[in-house]
mmCIF file of C-alpha atoms in Angstrom:
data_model
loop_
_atom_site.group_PDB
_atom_site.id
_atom_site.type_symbol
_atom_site.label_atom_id
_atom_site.label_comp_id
_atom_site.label_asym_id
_atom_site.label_seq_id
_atom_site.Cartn_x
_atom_site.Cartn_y
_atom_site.Cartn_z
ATOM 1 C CA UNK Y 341 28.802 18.064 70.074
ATOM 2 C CA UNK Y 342 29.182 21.081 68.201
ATOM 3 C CA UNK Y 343 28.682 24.828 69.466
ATOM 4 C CA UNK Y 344 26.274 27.791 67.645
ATOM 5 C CA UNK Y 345 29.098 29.822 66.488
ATOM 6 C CA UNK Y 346 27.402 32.698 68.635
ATOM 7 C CA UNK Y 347 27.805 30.805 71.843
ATOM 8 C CA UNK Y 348 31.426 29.960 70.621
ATOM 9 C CA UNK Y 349 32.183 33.866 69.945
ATOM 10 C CA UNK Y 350 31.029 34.416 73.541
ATOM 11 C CA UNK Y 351 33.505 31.553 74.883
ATOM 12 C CA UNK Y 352 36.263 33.231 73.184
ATOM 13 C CA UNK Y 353 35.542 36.408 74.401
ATOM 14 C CA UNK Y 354 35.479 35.230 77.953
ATOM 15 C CA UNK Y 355 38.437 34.063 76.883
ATOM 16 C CA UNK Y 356 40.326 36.930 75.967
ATOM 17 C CA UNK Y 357 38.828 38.836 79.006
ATOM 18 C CA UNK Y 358 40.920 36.388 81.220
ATOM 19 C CA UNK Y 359 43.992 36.896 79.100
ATOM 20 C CA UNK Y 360 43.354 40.303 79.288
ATOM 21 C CA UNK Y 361 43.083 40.394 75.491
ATOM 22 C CA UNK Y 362 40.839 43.042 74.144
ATOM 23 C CA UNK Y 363 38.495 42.190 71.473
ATOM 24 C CA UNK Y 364 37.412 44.871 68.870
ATOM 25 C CA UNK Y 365 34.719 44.301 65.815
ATOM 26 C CA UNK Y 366 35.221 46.822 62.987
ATOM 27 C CA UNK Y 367 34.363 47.245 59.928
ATOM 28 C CA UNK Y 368 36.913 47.882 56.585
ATOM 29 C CA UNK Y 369 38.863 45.901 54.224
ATOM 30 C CA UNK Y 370 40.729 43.530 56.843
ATOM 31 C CA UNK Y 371 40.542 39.982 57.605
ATOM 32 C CA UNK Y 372 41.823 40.412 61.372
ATOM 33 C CA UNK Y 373 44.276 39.723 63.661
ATOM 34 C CA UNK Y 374 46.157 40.548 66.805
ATOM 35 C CA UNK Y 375 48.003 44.116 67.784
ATOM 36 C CA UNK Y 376 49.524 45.689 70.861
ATOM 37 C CA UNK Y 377 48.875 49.435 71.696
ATOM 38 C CA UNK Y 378 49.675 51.353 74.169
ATOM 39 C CA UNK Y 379 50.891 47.642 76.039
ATOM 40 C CA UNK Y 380 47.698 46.687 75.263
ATOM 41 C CA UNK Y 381 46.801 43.161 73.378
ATOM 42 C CA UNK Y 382 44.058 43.306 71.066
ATOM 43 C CA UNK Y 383 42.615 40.824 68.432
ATOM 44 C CA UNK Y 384 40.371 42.876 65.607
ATOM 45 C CA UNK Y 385 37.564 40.759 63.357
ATOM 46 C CA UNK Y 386 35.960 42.204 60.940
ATOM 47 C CA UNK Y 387 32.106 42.155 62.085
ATOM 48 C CA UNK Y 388 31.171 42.923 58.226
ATOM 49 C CA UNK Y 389 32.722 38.820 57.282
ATOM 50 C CA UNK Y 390 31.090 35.839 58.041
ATOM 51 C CA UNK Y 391 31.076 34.775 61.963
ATOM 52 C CA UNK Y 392 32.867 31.699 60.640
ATOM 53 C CA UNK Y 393 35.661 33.567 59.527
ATOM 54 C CA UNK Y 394 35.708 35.645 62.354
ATOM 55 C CA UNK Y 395 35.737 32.323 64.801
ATOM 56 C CA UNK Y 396 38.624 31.025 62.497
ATOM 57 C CA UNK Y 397 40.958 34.431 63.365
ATOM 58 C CA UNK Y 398 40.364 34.437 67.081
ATOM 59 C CA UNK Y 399 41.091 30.441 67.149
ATOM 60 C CA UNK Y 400 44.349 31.512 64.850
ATOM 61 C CA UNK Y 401 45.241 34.022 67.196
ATOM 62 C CA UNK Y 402 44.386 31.528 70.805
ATOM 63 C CA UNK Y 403 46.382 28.751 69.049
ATOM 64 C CA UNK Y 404 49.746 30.565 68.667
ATOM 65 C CA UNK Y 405 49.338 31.643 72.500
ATOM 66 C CA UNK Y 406 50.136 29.397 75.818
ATOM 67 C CA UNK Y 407 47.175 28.229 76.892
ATOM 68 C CA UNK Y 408 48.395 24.662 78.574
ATOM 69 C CA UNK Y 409 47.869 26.584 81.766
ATOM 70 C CA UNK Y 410 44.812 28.038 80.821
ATOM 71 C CA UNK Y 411 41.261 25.900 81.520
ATOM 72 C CA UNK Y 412 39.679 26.389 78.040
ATOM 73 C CA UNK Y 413 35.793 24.535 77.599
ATOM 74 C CA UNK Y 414 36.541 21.095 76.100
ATOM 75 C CA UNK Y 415 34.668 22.180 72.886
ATOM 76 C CA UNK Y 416 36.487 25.581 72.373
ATOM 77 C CA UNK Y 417 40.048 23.856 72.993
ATOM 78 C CA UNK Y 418 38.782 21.369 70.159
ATOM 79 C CA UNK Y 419 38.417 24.701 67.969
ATOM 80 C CA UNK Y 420 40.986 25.852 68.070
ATOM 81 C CA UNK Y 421 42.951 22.855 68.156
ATOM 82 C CA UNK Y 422 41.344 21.916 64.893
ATOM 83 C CA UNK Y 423 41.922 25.062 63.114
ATOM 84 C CA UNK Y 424 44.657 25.030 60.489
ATOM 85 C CA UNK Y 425 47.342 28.245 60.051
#
């Protein structure tokens, strides 16, 4: 069963709010990605790109971190288990 990628952008940021990850949507000339300020973690998507693409850099970002300890949704740990680097 797949997900609406709206209801999968939702899981992630749930997500992220556990991790105590800050996402931020902006607009520019970026694909996205993660950053620390002010030892702060934050992932940025670009809202203007497709919310494919924008799913694909937050599963990108979740896959490099530890979450074996971390109870993910079975379809979101698919996700990002399935995305490719």
């Amino acid at each position: 069963m797949s997900l609406k990628p709206d209801k999968l952008f939702n899981m992630f940021e749930e997500l992220a709010e556990k991790l105590n990850i800050n996402i931020v949507q902006g607009k520019g000339s970026f694909n996205g990605g993660t950053c620390t300020f002010n030892n702060e973690n934050y992932i940025v998507v670009n809202k203007s790109k497709p919310i494919e693409q924008r799913l694909k850099v937050l599963a990108i970002v979740f896959k490099k971190k530890k979450l074996s300890d971390t109870y993910l949704v079975p379809a979101l740990r698919s996700f990002i288990d399935e995305v490719t680097i």
